[in-house]
Short mmCIF file of C-alpha atoms and ligand atoms in Angstrom, two decimals:
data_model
loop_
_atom_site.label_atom_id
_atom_site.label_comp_id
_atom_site.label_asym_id
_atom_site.label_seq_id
_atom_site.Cartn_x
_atom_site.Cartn_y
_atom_site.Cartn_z
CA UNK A 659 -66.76 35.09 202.22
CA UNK A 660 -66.47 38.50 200.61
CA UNK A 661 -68.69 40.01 202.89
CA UNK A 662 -66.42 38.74 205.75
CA UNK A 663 -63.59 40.32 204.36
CA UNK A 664 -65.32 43.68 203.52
CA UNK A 665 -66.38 43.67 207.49
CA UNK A 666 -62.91 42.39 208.30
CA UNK A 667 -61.24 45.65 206.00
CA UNK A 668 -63.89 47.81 207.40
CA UNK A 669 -63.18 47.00 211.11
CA UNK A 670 -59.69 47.06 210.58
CA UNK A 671 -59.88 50.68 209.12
CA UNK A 672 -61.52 51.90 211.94
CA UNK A 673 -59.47 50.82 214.83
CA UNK A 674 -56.50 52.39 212.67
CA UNK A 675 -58.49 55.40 212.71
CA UNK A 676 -58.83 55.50 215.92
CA UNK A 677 -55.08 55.16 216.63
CA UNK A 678 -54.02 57.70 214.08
CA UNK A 679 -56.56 60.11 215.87
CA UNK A 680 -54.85 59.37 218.96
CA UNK A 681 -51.33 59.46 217.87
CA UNK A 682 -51.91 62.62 216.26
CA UNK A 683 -52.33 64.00 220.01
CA UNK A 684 -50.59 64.99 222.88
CA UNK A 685 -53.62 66.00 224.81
CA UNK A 686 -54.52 62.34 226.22
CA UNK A 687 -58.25 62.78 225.19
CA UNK A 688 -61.45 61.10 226.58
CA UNK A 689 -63.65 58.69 224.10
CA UNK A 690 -66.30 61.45 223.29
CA UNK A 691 -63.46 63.20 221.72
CA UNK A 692 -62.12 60.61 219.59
CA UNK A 693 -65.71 59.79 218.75
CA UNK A 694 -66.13 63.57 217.28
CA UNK A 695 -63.02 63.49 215.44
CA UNK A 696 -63.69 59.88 213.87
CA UNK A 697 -66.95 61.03 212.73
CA UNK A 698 -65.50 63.64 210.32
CA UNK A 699 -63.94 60.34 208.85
CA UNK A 700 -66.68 57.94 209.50
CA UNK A 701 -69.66 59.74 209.69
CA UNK A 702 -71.93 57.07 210.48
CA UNK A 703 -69.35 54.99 213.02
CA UNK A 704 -70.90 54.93 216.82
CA UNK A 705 -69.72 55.68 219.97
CA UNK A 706 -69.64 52.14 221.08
CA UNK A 707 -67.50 51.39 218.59
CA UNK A 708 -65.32 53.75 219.40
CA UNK A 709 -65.62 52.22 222.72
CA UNK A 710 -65.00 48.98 221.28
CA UNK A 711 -61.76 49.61 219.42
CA UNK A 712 -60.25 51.60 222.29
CA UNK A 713 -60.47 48.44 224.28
CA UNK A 714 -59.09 46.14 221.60
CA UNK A 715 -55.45 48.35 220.47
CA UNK A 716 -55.42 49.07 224.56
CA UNK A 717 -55.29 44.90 224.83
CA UNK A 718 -52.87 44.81 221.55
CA UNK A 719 -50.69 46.84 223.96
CA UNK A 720 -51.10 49.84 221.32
CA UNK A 721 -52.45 52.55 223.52
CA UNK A 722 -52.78 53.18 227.38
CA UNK A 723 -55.86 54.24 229.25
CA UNK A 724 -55.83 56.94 232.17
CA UNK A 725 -58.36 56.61 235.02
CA UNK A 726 -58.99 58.24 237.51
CA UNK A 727 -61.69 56.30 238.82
CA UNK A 728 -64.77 58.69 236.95
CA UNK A 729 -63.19 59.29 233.68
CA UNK A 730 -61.07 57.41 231.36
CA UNK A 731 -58.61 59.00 229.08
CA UNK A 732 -56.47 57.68 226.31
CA UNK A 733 -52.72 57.78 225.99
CA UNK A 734 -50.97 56.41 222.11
CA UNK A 735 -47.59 57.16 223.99
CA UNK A 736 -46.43 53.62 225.41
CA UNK A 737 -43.06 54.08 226.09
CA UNK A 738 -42.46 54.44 229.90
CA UNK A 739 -43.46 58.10 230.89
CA UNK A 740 -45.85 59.83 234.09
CA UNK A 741 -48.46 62.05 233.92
CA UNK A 742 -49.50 65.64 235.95
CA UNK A 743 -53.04 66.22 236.35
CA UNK A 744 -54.17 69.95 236.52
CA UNK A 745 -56.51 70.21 239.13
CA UNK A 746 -57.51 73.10 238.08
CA UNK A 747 -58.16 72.75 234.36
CA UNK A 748 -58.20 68.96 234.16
CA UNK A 749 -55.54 68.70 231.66
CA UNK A 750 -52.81 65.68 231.36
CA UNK A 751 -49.00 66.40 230.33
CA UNK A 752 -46.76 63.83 229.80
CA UNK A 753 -43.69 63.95 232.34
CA UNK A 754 -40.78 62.43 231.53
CA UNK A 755 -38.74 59.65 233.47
CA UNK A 756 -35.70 61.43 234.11
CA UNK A 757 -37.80 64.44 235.49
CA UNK A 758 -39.09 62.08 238.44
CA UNK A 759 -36.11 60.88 240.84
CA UNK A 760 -37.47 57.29 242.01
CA UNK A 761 -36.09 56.13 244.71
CA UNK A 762 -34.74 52.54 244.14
CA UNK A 763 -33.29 52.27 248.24
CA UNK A 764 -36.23 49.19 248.29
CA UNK A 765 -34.34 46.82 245.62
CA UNK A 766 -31.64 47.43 248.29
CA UNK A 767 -33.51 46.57 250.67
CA UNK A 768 -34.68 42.86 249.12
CA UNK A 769 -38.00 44.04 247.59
CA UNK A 770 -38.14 43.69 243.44
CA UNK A 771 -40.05 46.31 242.00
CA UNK A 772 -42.35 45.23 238.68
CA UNK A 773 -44.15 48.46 238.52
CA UNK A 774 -43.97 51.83 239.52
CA UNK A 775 -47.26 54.30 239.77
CA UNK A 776 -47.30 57.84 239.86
CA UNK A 777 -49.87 60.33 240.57
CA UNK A 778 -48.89 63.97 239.80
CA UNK A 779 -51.44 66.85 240.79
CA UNK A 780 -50.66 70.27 240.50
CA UNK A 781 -51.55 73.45 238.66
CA UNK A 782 -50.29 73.57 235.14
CA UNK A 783 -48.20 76.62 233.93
CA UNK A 784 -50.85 77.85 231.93
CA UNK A 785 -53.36 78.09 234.96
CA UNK A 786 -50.22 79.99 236.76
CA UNK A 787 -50.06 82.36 234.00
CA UNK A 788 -46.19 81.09 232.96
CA UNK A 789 -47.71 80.29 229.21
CA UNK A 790 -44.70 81.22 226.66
ZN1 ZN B 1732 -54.13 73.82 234.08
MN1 MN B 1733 -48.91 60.31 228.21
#
């Protein structure tokens, strides 16, 4: 029974790790990356339970993964927001709602709309040399 717990406590601590590493991010990072930081705290915790965990708070509804079919990345941000992929140096920014016009002429048009998807590419405005 006490062991139980002390697995329960343990596992419980590291999937909270695991979000506070990802909430403490903007940079929507891939699961090697949260695996190096969570080491620092954990030195002995694996990969696949990094793996693991991910997939759990992602089913809790806690966190959001980003495919693009070869890589997934990993998003603590759930409120409703897009995302622009640099093609040239791979990295994901967050895009706000109001920035994207969607056109809602399809309700109008007798079609309800449960979900909307967007894909952004581009070239960031560090890779066009606009960094502030
Ligand atoms: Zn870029
Ligand atoms: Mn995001």
């Amino acid at each position: 029974m006490i062991k139980k717990d002390s697995i329960k406590r343990r596992n419980t601590y590291q999937r909270q790790l695991i979000l506070e590493i990802l909430k403490s991010t903007t940079a929507h990072p891939t699961a090697d990356w949260i695996y190096e930081q969570a080491r620092k705290e954990i030195p002995n915790i694996s990969l696949g339970t990094v793996y693991r965990n991910l997939k759990i708070l992602k089913e809790e509804g806690l966190i959001i993964e980003l495919t693009d079919g070869k890589q997934s990345r990993f998003d603590a941000r759930i409120d409703n927001h897009y995302h622009f992929k640099c093609e040239k140096c791979g990295s994901i920014y967050d895009i706000e709602p109001e920035d994207i016009e969607i056109n809602h002429s399809l309700e109008f048009k007798g079609f309800s709309i449960d979900t909307v998807d967007v894909n952004i590419t581009g070239v960031c405005s560090k890779c066009n040399g606009e960094n502030a």
